[in-house]
């Protein structure tokens, strides 16, 4: 248990270090562009859009890393392996339901996916969760509903296609037993 905790802390430090290095790189590049004073309107608008998008995604990425770390540290592997069914379609259904219940974006679903796979969750179920979560969670469903003027048909169509696509991709990982992702 203590060894697992040490490994989780080392992984968390490595991930945090990579994130800090990337953020520093973004800031340095932005400072160089701004410092040169040679930006025309299109380049400055592009940089502003990039930085705005990055800064908006940062809290969600942090949420994903925190959730992933919590899974690694607090949830024993045998508990997750017991919770996720061993049968292919039942496990994928469980992944879809997990994606529905967790209001996380694609930024956050990747670290959670990695933690699930490391804890022994079957790969097709984890992939199904990773793809379904940003498409069918309640926050996205409400956003789609309001974005399209209260159209429930568009909301349910998007949700349905999200479930179908996530299951199809999960099935692809079920057939490819020698996937690179199996090695962790």
Tab-separated table of N, CA and C in Angstrom:
chain	number	residue	atom	x	y	z
A	1	UNK	N	0.816	-1.201	0.000
A	1	UNK	CA	0.000	0.000	0.000
A	1	UNK	C	0.858	1.262	0.000
A	2	UNK	N	1.934	1.236	0.834
A	2	UNK	CA	2.811	2.405	0.888
A	2	UNK	C	3.605	2.542	-0.407
A	3	UNK	N	3.969	1.383	-1.013
A	3	UNK	CA	4.690	1.416	-2.277
A	3	UNK	C	3.813	2.013	-3.372
A	4	UNK	N	2.526	1.635	-3.401
A	4	UNK	CA	1.589	2.186	-4.384
A	4	UNK	C	1.447	3.690	-4.175
A	5	UNK	N	1.366	4.114	-2.926
A	5	UNK	CA	1.257	5.537	-2.631
A	5	UNK	C	2.488	6.292	-3.118
A	6	UNK	N	3.674	5.703	-2.930
A	6	UNK	CA	4.907	6.340	-3.405
A	6	UNK	C	4.932	6.458	-4.916
A	7	UNK	N	4.479	5.408	-5.603
A	7	UNK	CA	4.431	5.433	-7.064
A	7	UNK	C	3.447	6.504	-7.530
A	8	UNK	N	2.278	6.569	-6.885
A	8	UNK	CA	1.270	7.568	-7.267
A	8	UNK	C	1.816	8.982	-7.080
A	9	UNK	N	2.535	9.213	-5.978
A	9	UNK	CA	3.106	10.542	-5.750
A	9	UNK	C	4.162	10.873	-6.797
A	10	UNK	N	4.977	9.887	-7.165
A	10	UNK	CA	5.997	10.124	-8.189
A	10	UNK	C	5.350	10.442	-9.534
A	11	UNK	N	4.281	9.694	-9.885
A	11	UNK	CA	3.577	9.964	-11.144
A	11	UNK	C	2.943	11.351	-11.127
A	12	UNK	N	2.354	11.715	-9.983
A	12	UNK	CA	1.718	13.020	-9.861
A	12	UNK	C	2.752	14.138	-10.003
A	13	UNK	N	3.910	13.983	-9.375
A	13	UNK	CA	4.963	14.999	-9.488
A	13	UNK	C	5.444	15.119	-10.925
A	14	UNK	N	5.598	13.965	-11.608
A	14	UNK	CA	6.046	13.988	-12.995
A	14	UNK	C	5.022	14.700	-13.872
A	15	UNK	N	3.730	14.387	-13.683
A	15	UNK	CA	2.678	15.032	-14.468
A	15	UNK	C	2.619	16.527	-14.182
A	16	UNK	N	2.757	16.920	-12.900
A	16	UNK	CA	2.728	18.334	-12.544
A	16	UNK	C	3.930	19.056	-13.151
A	17	UNK	N	5.098	18.403	-13.137
A	17	UNK	CA	6.294	19.012	-13.711
A	17	UNK	C	6.114	19.233	-15.213
A	18	UNK	N	5.558	18.238	-15.904
A	18	UNK	CA	5.309	18.387	-17.343
A	18	UNK	C	4.328	19.518	-17.619
A	19	UNK	N	3.277	19.597	-16.821
A	19	UNK	CA	2.294	20.667	-16.995
A	19	UNK	C	2.904	22.032	-16.757
A	20	UNK	N	3.737	22.150	-15.737
A	20	UNK	CA	4.392	23.429	-15.443
A	20	UNK	C	5.360	23.804	-16.556
A	21	UNK	N	6.076	22.828	-17.097
A	21	UNK	CA	6.997	23.106	-18.197
A	21	UNK	C	6.237	23.581	-19.432
A	22	UNK	N	5.098	22.949	-19.725
A	22	UNK	CA	4.315	23.360	-20.883
A	22	UNK	C	3.759	24.765	-20.696
A	23	UNK	N	3.250	25.050	-19.512
A	23	UNK	CA	2.724	26.383	-19.227
A	23	UNK	C	3.821	27.429	-19.360
A	24	UNK	N	5.003	27.129	-18.856
A	24	UNK	CA	6.130	28.051	-18.982
A	24	UNK	C	6.480	28.272	-20.442
A	25	UNK	N	6.473	27.224	-21.242
A	25	UNK	CA	6.746	27.350	-22.671
A	25	UNK	C	5.722	28.259	-23.352
A	26	UNK	N	4.444	28.094	-23.021
A	26	UNK	CA	3.386	28.934	-23.594
A	26	UNK	C	3.602	30.395	-23.222
A	27	UNK	N	3.923	30.640	-21.969
A	27	UNK	CA	4.145	32.016	-21.510
A	27	UNK	C	5.359	32.619	-22.194
A	28	UNK	N	6.433	31.853	-22.329
A	28	UNK	CA	7.650	32.364	-22.985
A	28	UNK	C	7.369	32.689	-24.449
A	29	UNK	N	6.679	31.807	-25.147
A	29	UNK	CA	6.354	32.065	-26.551
A	29	UNK	C	5.482	33.307	-26.685
A	30	UNK	N	4.482	33.430	-25.821
A	30	UNK	CA	3.622	34.618	-25.857
A	30	UNK	C	4.430	35.873	-25.566
A	31	UNK	N	5.321	35.822	-24.592
A	31	UNK	CA	6.149	36.984	-24.251
A	31	UNK	C	7.064	37.365	-25.404
A	32	UNK	N	7.612	36.374	-26.088
A	32	UNK	CA	8.471	36.670	-27.243
A	32	UNK	C	7.673	37.368	-28.329
A	33	UNK	N	6.496	36.831	-28.642
A	33	UNK	CA	5.669	37.448	-29.682
A	33	UNK	C	5.258	38.863	-29.298
A	34	UNK	N	4.837	39.030	-28.077
A	34	UNK	CA	4.390	40.352	-27.633
A	34	UNK	C	5.575	41.301	-27.525
A	35	UNK	N	6.702	40.795	-27.012
A	35	UNK	CA	7.897	41.617	-26.846
A	35	UNK	C	8.469	42.108	-28.165
A	36	UNK	N	8.334	41.331	-29.191
A	36	UNK	CA	8.853	41.757	-30.490
A	36	UNK	C	8.081	42.943	-31.043
A	37	UNK	N	6.848	43.057	-30.680
A	37	UNK	CA	6.029	44.184	-31.124
A	37	UNK	C	5.755	44.171	-32.614
A	38	UNK	N	5.957	43.035	-33.247
A	38	UNK	CA	5.767	42.944	-34.692
A	38	UNK	C	4.513	42.163	-35.058
A	39	UNK	N	3.635	42.027	-34.122
A	39	UNK	CA	2.421	41.266	-34.393
A	39	UNK	C	1.437	42.084	-35.217
A	40	UNK	N	0.969	41.493	-36.267
A	40	UNK	CA	-0.131	42.146	-36.963
A	40	UNK	C	-1.428	41.669	-36.320
A	41	UNK	N	-2.543	42.154	-36.777
A	41	UNK	CA	-3.815	41.865	-36.125
A	41	UNK	C	-4.115	40.367	-36.108
A	42	UNK	N	-3.907	39.661	-37.214
A	42	UNK	CA	-4.258	38.245	-37.290
A	42	UNK	C	-3.431	37.414	-36.318
A	43	UNK	N	-2.146	37.699	-36.219
A	43	UNK	CA	-1.284	36.925	-35.325
A	43	UNK	C	-1.639	37.190	-33.860
A	44	UNK	N	-1.909	38.449	-33.530
A	44	UNK	CA	-2.252	38.744	-32.140
A	44	UNK	C	-3.609	38.147	-31.777
A	45	UNK	N	-4.546	38.165	-32.714
A	45	UNK	CA	-5.853	37.547	-32.479
A	45	UNK	C	-5.707	36.034	-32.307
A	46	UNK	N	-4.852	35.423	-33.101
A	46	UNK	CA	-4.598	33.990	-32.977
A	46	UNK	C	-3.994	33.671	-31.623
A	47	UNK	N	-3.012	34.451	-31.196
A	47	UNK	CA	-2.366	34.221	-29.904
A	47	UNK	C	-3.362	34.417	-28.762
A	48	UNK	N	-4.201	35.440	-28.868
A	48	UNK	CA	-5.193	35.687	-27.819
A	48	UNK	C	-6.200	34.539	-27.740
A	49	UNK	N	-6.615	34.021	-28.888
A	49	UNK	CA	-7.548	32.902	-28.917
A	49	UNK	C	-6.907	31.653	-28.320
A	50	UNK	N	-5.653	31.397	-28.696
A	50	UNK	CA	-4.945	30.234	-28.164
A	50	UNK	C	-4.809	30.319	-26.648
A	51	UNK	N	-4.317	31.445	-26.163
A	51	UNK	CA	-4.124	31.602	-24.724
A	51	UNK	C	-5.454	31.557	-23.968
A	52	UNK	N	-6.492	32.173	-24.546
A	52	UNK	CA	-7.809	32.131	-23.906
A	52	UNK	C	-8.342	30.719	-23.803
A	53	UNK	N	-8.211	29.955	-24.872
A	53	UNK	CA	-8.673	28.563	-24.866
A	53	UNK	C	-7.868	27.738	-23.872
A	54	UNK	N	-6.563	27.930	-23.870
A	54	UNK	CA	-5.698	27.178	-22.958
A	54	UNK	C	-6.043	27.488	-21.499
A	55	UNK	N	-6.203	28.762	-21.200
A	55	UNK	CA	-6.494	29.135	-19.818
A	55	UNK	C	-7.890	28.687	-19.374
A	56	UNK	N	-8.831	28.602	-20.319
A	56	UNK	CA	-10.163	28.093	-19.973
A	56	UNK	C	-10.127	26.591	-19.714
A	57	UNK	N	-9.264	25.876	-20.424
A	57	UNK	CA	-9.186	24.424	-20.261
A	57	UNK	C	-8.377	24.021	-19.030
A	58	UNK	N	-7.515	24.880	-18.560
A	58	UNK	CA	-6.615	24.557	-17.457
A	58	UNK	C	-7.336	24.072	-16.198
A	59	UNK	N	-8.406	24.725	-15.734
A	59	UNK	CA	-9.086	24.211	-14.529
A	59	UNK	C	-9.662	22.811	-14.723
A	60	UNK	N	-10.162	22.519	-15.922
A	60	UNK	CA	-10.726	21.197	-16.175
A	60	UNK	C	-9.635	20.141	-16.237
A	61	UNK	N	-8.498	20.506	-16.795
A	61	UNK	CA	-7.367	19.591	-16.806
A	61	UNK	C	-6.909	19.312	-15.384
A	62	UNK	N	-6.865	20.342	-14.560
A	62	UNK	CA	-6.493	20.165	-13.155
A	62	UNK	C	-7.496	19.264	-12.443
A	63	UNK	N	-8.793	19.427	-12.744
A	63	UNK	CA	-9.818	18.562	-12.160
A	63	UNK	C	-9.583	17.111	-12.552
A	64	UNK	N	-9.251	16.879	-13.808
A	64	UNK	CA	-8.973	15.523	-14.266
A	64	UNK	C	-7.770	14.916	-13.579
A	65	UNK	N	-6.734	15.721	-13.399
A	65	UNK	CA	-5.538	15.226	-12.724
A	65	UNK	C	-5.837	14.925	-11.266
A	66	UNK	N	-6.611	15.779	-10.611
A	66	UNK	CA	-6.981	15.522	-9.217
A	66	UNK	C	-7.841	14.269	-9.083
A	67	UNK	N	-8.817	14.107	-9.976
A	67	UNK	CA	-9.672	12.930	-9.948
A	67	UNK	C	-8.861	11.669	-10.230
A	68	UNK	N	-7.956	11.759	-11.196
A	68	UNK	CA	-7.083	10.639	-11.523
A	68	UNK	C	-6.196	10.273	-10.341
A	69	UNK	N	-5.638	11.280	-9.687
A	69	UNK	CA	-4.791	11.035	-8.517
A	69	UNK	C	-5.594	10.417	-7.387
A	70	UNK	N	-6.819	10.880	-7.199
A	70	UNK	CA	-7.676	10.314	-6.150
A	70	UNK	C	-7.961	8.841	-6.433
A	71	UNK	N	-8.198	8.505	-7.688
A	71	UNK	CA	-8.432	7.104	-8.044
A	71	UNK	C	-7.182	6.280	-7.754
A	72	UNK	N	-6.015	6.817	-8.142
A	72	UNK	CA	-4.764	6.100	-7.930
A	72	UNK	C	-4.477	5.880	-6.455
A	73	UNK	N	-4.718	6.889	-5.627
A	73	UNK	CA	-4.313	6.827	-4.227
A	73	UNK	C	-5.367	6.175	-3.342
A	74	UNK	N	-6.632	6.507	-3.544
A	74	UNK	CA	-7.659	6.103	-2.585
A	74	UNK	C	-8.488	4.884	-2.981
A	75	UNK	N	-8.512	4.529	-4.249
A	75	UNK	CA	-9.350	3.413	-4.684
A	75	UNK	C	-8.463	2.202	-4.951
A	76	UNK	N	-8.621	1.141	-4.169
A	76	UNK	CA	-7.818	-0.058	-4.399
A	76	UNK	C	-8.144	-0.697	-5.754
A	77	UNK	N	-7.138	-1.299	-6.365
A	77	UNK	CA	-7.309	-1.911	-7.687
A	77	UNK	C	-8.382	-2.989	-7.661
A	78	UNK	N	-8.424	-3.795	-6.603
A	78	UNK	CA	-9.413	-4.866	-6.559
A	78	UNK	C	-10.841	-4.327	-6.474
A	79	UNK	N	-11.018	-3.150	-5.881
A	79	UNK	CA	-12.348	-2.538	-5.827
A	79	UNK	C	-12.820	-2.160	-7.228
A	80	UNK	N	-11.959	-1.510	-7.996
A	80	UNK	CA	-12.330	-1.138	-9.367
A	80	UNK	C	-12.545	-2.367	-10.224
A	81	UNK	N	-11.698	-3.369	-10.051
A	81	UNK	CA	-11.849	-4.579	-10.848
A	81	UNK	C	-13.149	-5.307	-10.500
A	82	UNK	N	-13.575	-5.212	-9.240
A	82	UNK	CA	-14.853	-5.798	-8.843
A	82	UNK	C	-16.028	-4.994	-9.401
A	83	UNK	N	-15.902	-3.653	-9.382
A	83	UNK	CA	-17.004	-2.801	-9.838
A	83	UNK	C	-17.240	-2.913	-11.340
A	84	UNK	N	-16.166	-2.901	-12.116
A	84	UNK	CA	-16.322	-2.985	-13.568
A	84	UNK	C	-16.565	-4.435	-13.958
A	85	UNK	N	-17.674	-4.703	-14.615
A	85	UNK	CA	-17.985	-6.078	-15.020
A	85	UNK	C	-16.950	-6.623	-15.998
A	86	UNK	N	-16.742	-7.925	-15.969
A	86	UNK	CA	-15.762	-8.578	-16.839
A	86	UNK	C	-16.312	-8.793	-18.251
A	87	UNK	N	-17.623	-8.903	-18.371
A	87	UNK	CA	-18.205	-9.122	-19.700
A	87	UNK	C	-18.067	-7.853	-20.528
A	88	UNK	N	-17.785	-8.031	-21.805
A	88	UNK	CA	-17.464	-6.917	-22.691
A	88	UNK	C	-18.552	-5.852	-22.722
A	89	UNK	N	-19.765	-6.214	-23.096
A	89	UNK	CA	-20.806	-5.200	-23.267
A	89	UNK	C	-21.284	-4.618	-21.945
A	90	UNK	N	-21.296	-5.425	-20.902
A	90	UNK	CA	-21.690	-4.918	-19.591
A	90	UNK	C	-20.655	-3.911	-19.090
A	91	UNK	N	-19.379	-4.227	-19.296
A	91	UNK	CA	-18.316	-3.295	-18.908
A	91	UNK	C	-18.386	-1.995	-19.695
A	92	UNK	N	-18.693	-2.096	-20.986
A	92	UNK	CA	-18.805	-0.896	-21.810
A	92	UNK	C	-20.029	-0.075	-21.399
A	93	UNK	N	-21.108	-0.740	-21.057
A	93	UNK	CA	-22.297	-0.039	-20.560
A	93	UNK	C	-21.956	0.700	-19.268
A	94	UNK	N	-21.181	0.062	-18.403
A	94	UNK	CA	-20.745	0.693	-17.162
A	94	UNK	C	-19.874	1.922	-17.466
A	95	UNK	N	-19.027	1.819	-18.507
A	95	UNK	CA	-18.218	2.969	-18.936
A	95	UNK	C	-19.085	4.114	-19.427
A	96	UNK	N	-20.139	3.797	-20.188
A	96	UNK	CA	-21.064	4.829	-20.670
A	96	UNK	C	-21.778	5.491	-19.492
A	97	UNK	N	-22.243	4.682	-18.541
A	97	UNK	CA	-22.929	5.243	-17.369
A	97	UNK	C	-21.987	6.115	-16.538
A	98	UNK	N	-20.732	5.687	-16.405
A	98	UNK	CA	-19.749	6.511	-15.707
A	98	UNK	C	-19.530	7.830	-16.428
A	99	UNK	N	-19.496	7.776	-17.754
A	99	UNK	CA	-19.355	8.997	-18.546
A	99	UNK	C	-20.547	9.914	-18.398
A	100	UNK	N	-21.728	9.330	-18.239
A	100	UNK	CA	-22.933	10.133	-18.050
A	100	UNK	C	-22.939	10.815	-16.684
A	101	UNK	N	-22.436	10.117	-15.675
A	101	UNK	CA	-22.540	10.640	-14.309
A	101	UNK	C	-21.425	11.621	-13.940
A	102	UNK	N	-20.297	11.579	-14.625
A	102	UNK	CA	-19.196	12.486	-14.284
A	102	UNK	C	-19.182	13.671	-15.233
A	103	UNK	N	-19.455	14.852	-14.741
A	103	UNK	CA	-19.446	16.035	-15.620
A	103	UNK	C	-18.022	16.539	-15.862
A	104	UNK	N	-17.268	15.791	-16.682
A	104	UNK	CA	-15.901	16.189	-17.002
A	104	UNK	C	-15.763	16.351	-18.502
A	105	UNK	N	-14.803	17.176	-18.892
A	105	UNK	CA	-14.561	17.405	-20.312
A	105	UNK	C	-13.502	16.433	-20.810
A	106	UNK	N	-13.154	16.553	-22.080
A	106	UNK	CA	-12.146	15.662	-22.639
A	106	UNK	C	-10.779	15.867	-21.987
A	107	UNK	N	-10.493	17.080	-21.524
A	107	UNK	CA	-9.231	17.330	-20.831
A	107	UNK	C	-9.123	16.470	-19.582
A	108	UNK	N	-10.198	16.325	-18.869
A	108	UNK	CA	-10.194	15.587	-17.608
A	108	UNK	C	-10.375	14.092	-17.820
A	109	UNK	N	-10.995	13.685	-18.920
A	109	UNK	CA	-11.262	12.258	-19.104
A	109	UNK	C	-9.989	11.472	-19.419
A	110	UNK	N	-8.981	12.111	-19.987
A	110	UNK	CA	-7.739	11.403	-20.327
A	110	UNK	C	-6.995	10.938	-19.077
A	111	UNK	N	-6.717	11.814	-18.094
A	111	UNK	CA	-6.045	11.307	-16.886
A	111	UNK	C	-6.880	10.276	-16.122
A	112	UNK	N	-8.188	10.436	-16.114
A	112	UNK	CA	-9.041	9.457	-15.443
A	112	UNK	C	-8.948	8.114	-16.171
A	113	UNK	N	-8.966	8.152	-17.493
A	113	UNK	CA	-8.805	6.932	-18.297
A	113	UNK	C	-7.501	6.222	-17.937
A	114	UNK	N	-6.410	6.974	-17.856
A	114	UNK	CA	-5.113	6.376	-17.517
A	114	UNK	C	-5.157	5.707	-16.145
A	115	UNK	N	-5.788	6.348	-15.186
A	115	UNK	CA	-5.887	5.757	-13.850
A	115	UNK	C	-6.727	4.494	-13.867
A	116	UNK	N	-7.813	4.501	-14.612
A	116	UNK	CA	-8.665	3.316	-14.686
A	116	UNK	C	-7.902	2.132	-15.284
A	117	UNK	N	-7.161	2.393	-16.361
A	117	UNK	CA	-6.405	1.315	-17.001
A	117	UNK	C	-5.312	0.809	-16.067
A	118	UNK	N	-4.630	1.725	-15.376
A	118	UNK	CA	-3.581	1.302	-14.434
A	118	UNK	C	-4.135	0.469	-13.292
A	119	UNK	N	-5.369	0.694	-12.930
A	119	UNK	CA	-5.994	-0.052	-11.836
A	119	UNK	C	-6.628	-1.354	-12.311
A	120	UNK	N	-6.504	-1.673	-13.587
A	120	UNK	CA	-6.967	-2.961	-14.082
A	120	UNK	C	-8.359	-2.988	-14.672
A	121	UNK	N	-8.951	-1.827	-14.915
A	121	UNK	CA	-10.259	-1.799	-15.574
A	121	UNK	C	-10.061	-2.283	-17.007
A	122	UNK	N	-10.937	-3.142	-17.514
A	122	UNK	CA	-10.788	-3.623	-18.892
A	122	UNK	C	-10.698	-2.455	-19.878
A	123	UNK	N	-9.764	-2.567	-20.806
A	123	UNK	CA	-9.486	-1.481	-21.745
A	123	UNK	C	-10.718	-1.021	-22.533
A	124	UNK	N	-11.539	-1.918	-23.084
A	124	UNK	CA	-12.720	-1.433	-23.819
A	124	UNK	C	-13.657	-0.578	-22.958
A	125	UNK	N	-13.829	-0.946	-21.683
A	125	UNK	CA	-14.699	-0.169	-20.796
A	125	UNK	C	-14.080	1.195	-20.505
A	126	UNK	N	-12.763	1.228	-20.280
A	126	UNK	CA	-12.091	2.496	-19.993
A	126	UNK	C	-12.118	3.417	-21.210
A	127	UNK	N	-11.911	2.864	-22.394
A	127	UNK	CA	-11.955	3.675	-23.621
A	127	UNK	C	-13.366	4.199	-23.853
A	128	UNK	N	-14.352	3.357	-23.632
A	128	UNK	CA	-15.747	3.784	-23.793
A	128	UNK	C	-16.055	4.935	-22.848
A	129	UNK	N	-15.597	4.830	-21.611
A	129	UNK	CA	-15.780	5.920	-20.654
A	129	UNK	C	-15.092	7.191	-21.158
A	130	UNK	N	-13.836	7.071	-21.592
A	130	UNK	CA	-13.053	8.233	-22.008
A	130	UNK	C	-13.743	8.985	-23.158
A	131	UNK	N	-14.335	8.251	-24.070
A	131	UNK	CA	-14.962	8.905	-25.217
A	131	UNK	C	-16.365	9.405	-24.881
A	132	UNK	N	-17.081	8.666	-24.047
A	132	UNK	CA	-18.470	9.042	-23.734
A	132	UNK	C	-18.551	10.225	-22.777
A	133	UNK	N	-17.641	10.291	-21.801
A	133	UNK	CA	-17.749	11.297	-20.735
A	133	UNK	C	-17.887	12.735	-21.247
A	134	UNK	N	-17.048	13.181	-22.186
A	134	UNK	CA	-17.190	14.580	-22.608
A	134	UNK	C	-18.387	14.844	-23.520
A	135	UNK	N	-19.053	13.789	-23.978
A	135	UNK	CA	-20.154	13.965	-24.928
A	135	UNK	C	-21.518	13.895	-24.247
A	136	UNK	N	-21.655	13.000	-23.265
A	136	UNK	CA	-22.999	12.713	-22.754
A	136	UNK	C	-23.207	13.104	-21.302
A	137	UNK	N	-22.302	13.834	-20.704
A	137	UNK	CA	-22.533	14.205	-19.306
A	137	UNK	C	-23.621	15.271	-19.214
A	138	UNK	N	-24.233	15.431	-18.059
A	138	UNK	CA	-25.375	16.348	-17.922
A	138	UNK	C	-25.061	17.802	-18.268
A	139	UNK	N	-23.862	18.263	-17.979
A	139	UNK	CA	-23.506	19.651	-18.296
A	139	UNK	C	-23.515	19.862	-19.807
A	140	UNK	N	-22.948	18.924	-20.545
A	140	UNK	CA	-22.919	19.040	-22.007
A	140	UNK	C	-24.318	18.906	-22.585
A	141	UNK	N	-25.112	18.017	-22.003
A	141	UNK	CA	-26.486	17.869	-22.495
A	141	UNK	C	-27.270	19.168	-22.329
A	142	UNK	N	-27.157	19.805	-21.169
A	142	UNK	CA	-27.853	21.081	-20.958
A	142	UNK	C	-27.304	22.175	-21.868
A	143	UNK	N	-25.995	22.191	-22.059
A	143	UNK	CA	-25.399	23.184	-22.962
A	143	UNK	C	-25.918	23.001	-24.381
A	144	UNK	N	-26.006	21.751	-24.826
A	144	UNK	CA	-26.526	21.476	-26.166
A	144	UNK	C	-27.987	21.894	-26.263
A	145	UNK	N	-28.748	21.605	-25.232
A	145	UNK	CA	-30.157	21.964	-25.209
A	145	UNK	C	-30.333	23.480	-25.375
A	146	UNK	N	-29.581	24.249	-24.607
A	146	UNK	CA	-29.714	25.705	-24.679
A	146	UNK	C	-29.083	26.282	-25.936
A	147	UNK	N	-28.011	25.684	-26.415
A	147	UNK	CA	-27.350	26.193	-27.620
A	147	UNK	C	-28.232	26.052	-28.858
A	148	UNK	N	-29.097	25.048	-28.851
A	148	UNK	CA	-29.966	24.823	-30.001
A	148	UNK	C	-31.414	25.189	-29.706
A	149	UNK	N	-31.601	26.208	-28.916
A	149	UNK	CA	-32.927	26.768	-28.695
A	149	UNK	C	-33.916	25.833	-28.028
A	150	UNK	N	-33.438	25.005	-27.144
A	150	UNK	CA	-34.342	24.113	-26.421
A	150	UNK	C	-34.777	22.895	-27.213
A	151	UNK	N	-33.987	22.488	-28.181
A	151	UNK	CA	-34.341	21.340	-29.012
A	151	UNK	C	-33.907	20.040	-28.338
A	152	UNK	N	-34.870	19.298	-27.828
A	152	UNK	CA	-34.543	18.019	-27.203
A	152	UNK	C	-34.119	16.985	-28.236
A	153	UNK	N	-34.629	17.116	-29.468
A	153	UNK	CA	-34.255	16.134	-30.490
A	153	UNK	C	-32.761	16.231	-30.820
A	154	UNK	N	-32.238	17.437	-30.920
A	154	UNK	CA	-30.805	17.587	-31.178
A	154	UNK	C	-30.007	17.094	-29.985
A	155	UNK	N	-30.464	17.404	-28.788
A	155	UNK	CA	-29.748	16.966	-27.588
A	155	UNK	C	-29.688	15.431	-27.529
A	156	UNK	N	-30.809	14.755	-27.737
A	156	UNK	CA	-30.816	13.292	-27.663
A	156	UNK	C	-30.108	12.658	-28.852
A	157	UNK	N	-30.157	13.314	-30.006
A	157	UNK	CA	-29.426	12.799	-31.169
A	157	UNK	C	-27.925	12.855	-30.905
A	158	UNK	N	-27.460	13.959	-30.371
A	158	UNK	CA	-26.035	14.087	-30.052
A	158	UNK	C	-25.637	13.047	-29.006
A	159	UNK	N	-26.469	12.895	-27.997
A	159	UNK	CA	-26.189	11.919	-26.952
A	159	UNK	C	-26.161	10.500	-27.533
A	160	UNK	N	-27.109	10.193	-28.376
A	160	UNK	CA	-27.171	8.857	-28.995
A	160	UNK	C	-25.963	8.564	-29.861
A	161	UNK	N	-25.593	9.537	-30.702
A	161	UNK	CA	-24.401	9.337	-31.526
A	161	UNK	C	-23.144	9.235	-30.667
A	162	UNK	N	-23.093	9.972	-29.574
A	162	UNK	CA	-21.950	9.881	-28.659
A	162	UNK	C	-21.822	8.496	-28.057
A	163	UNK	N	-22.939	7.922	-27.646
A	163	UNK	CA	-22.920	6.573	-27.070
A	163	UNK	C	-22.517	5.557	-28.140
A	164	UNK	N	-23.109	5.656	-29.326
A	164	UNK	CA	-22.792	4.710	-30.400
A	164	UNK	C	-21.305	4.794	-30.765
A	165	UNK	N	-20.789	6.005	-30.925
A	165	UNK	CA	-19.376	6.161	-31.285
A	165	UNK	C	-18.457	5.644	-30.186
A	166	UNK	N	-18.767	5.926	-28.937
A	166	UNK	CA	-17.901	5.471	-27.848
A	166	UNK	C	-17.897	3.948	-27.753
A	167	UNK	N	-19.042	3.322	-27.959
A	167	UNK	CA	-19.107	1.858	-27.933
A	167	UNK	C	-18.348	1.267	-29.120
A	168	UNK	N	-18.477	1.874	-30.292
A	168	UNK	CA	-17.761	1.360	-31.467
A	168	UNK	C	-16.246	1.449	-31.276
A	169	UNK	N	-15.777	2.547	-30.732
A	169	UNK	CA	-14.336	2.683	-30.489
A	169	UNK	C	-13.905	1.693	-29.404
A	170	UNK	N	-14.710	1.534	-28.363
A	170	UNK	CA	-14.411	0.543	-27.329
A	170	UNK	C	-14.312	-0.865	-27.908
A	171	UNK	N	-15.203	-1.188	-28.845
A	171	UNK	CA	-15.149	-2.495	-29.500
A	171	UNK	C	-13.866	-2.677	-30.300
A	172	UNK	N	-13.406	-1.617	-30.928
A	172	UNK	CA	-12.134	-1.697	-31.658
A	172	UNK	C	-10.999	-2.081	-30.715
A	173	UNK	N	-11.016	-1.547	-29.505
A	173	UNK	CA	-9.976	-1.894	-28.533
A	173	UNK	C	-10.190	-3.289	-27.970
A	174	UNK	N	-11.414	-3.809	-28.025
A	174	UNK	CA	-11.669	-5.177	-27.572
A	174	UNK	C	-11.092	-6.178	-28.563
A	175	UNK	N	-11.119	-5.847	-29.832
A	175	UNK	CA	-10.607	-6.758	-30.850
A	175	UNK	C	-9.099	-6.694	-30.976
A	176	UNK	N	-8.502	-5.551	-30.662
A	176	UNK	CA	-7.051	-5.379	-30.801
A	176	UNK	C	-6.384	-5.708	-29.473
A	177	UNK	N	-6.104	-6.959	-29.231
A	177	UNK	CA	-5.556	-7.394	-27.943
A	177	UNK	C	-4.108	-6.942	-27.732
A	178	UNK	N	-3.412	-6.579	-28.794
A	178	UNK	CA	-2.011	-6.180	-28.648
A	178	UNK	C	-1.861	-4.678	-28.765
A	179	UNK	N	-2.862	-3.957	-28.316
A	179	UNK	CA	-2.828	-2.509	-28.379
A	179	UNK	C	-1.691	-1.966	-27.549
A	180	UNK	N	-1.116	-0.873	-28.002
A	180	UNK	CA	-0.018	-0.221	-27.286
A	180	UNK	C	-0.474	0.262	-25.920
A	181	UNK	N	-1.780	0.532	-25.771
A	181	UNK	CA	-2.286	1.061	-24.515
A	181	UNK	C	-2.334	-0.005	-23.412
A	182	UNK	N	-2.254	-1.272	-23.785
A	182	UNK	CA	-2.297	-2.320	-22.777
A	182	UNK	C	-1.038	-2.342	-21.921
A	183	UNK	N	0.064	-1.835	-22.467
A	183	UNK	CA	1.315	-1.875	-21.707
A	183	UNK	C	1.371	-0.796	-20.648
A	184	UNK	N	0.399	0.106	-20.631
A	184	UNK	CA	0.274	1.085	-19.560
A	184	UNK	C	0.937	2.357	-19.829
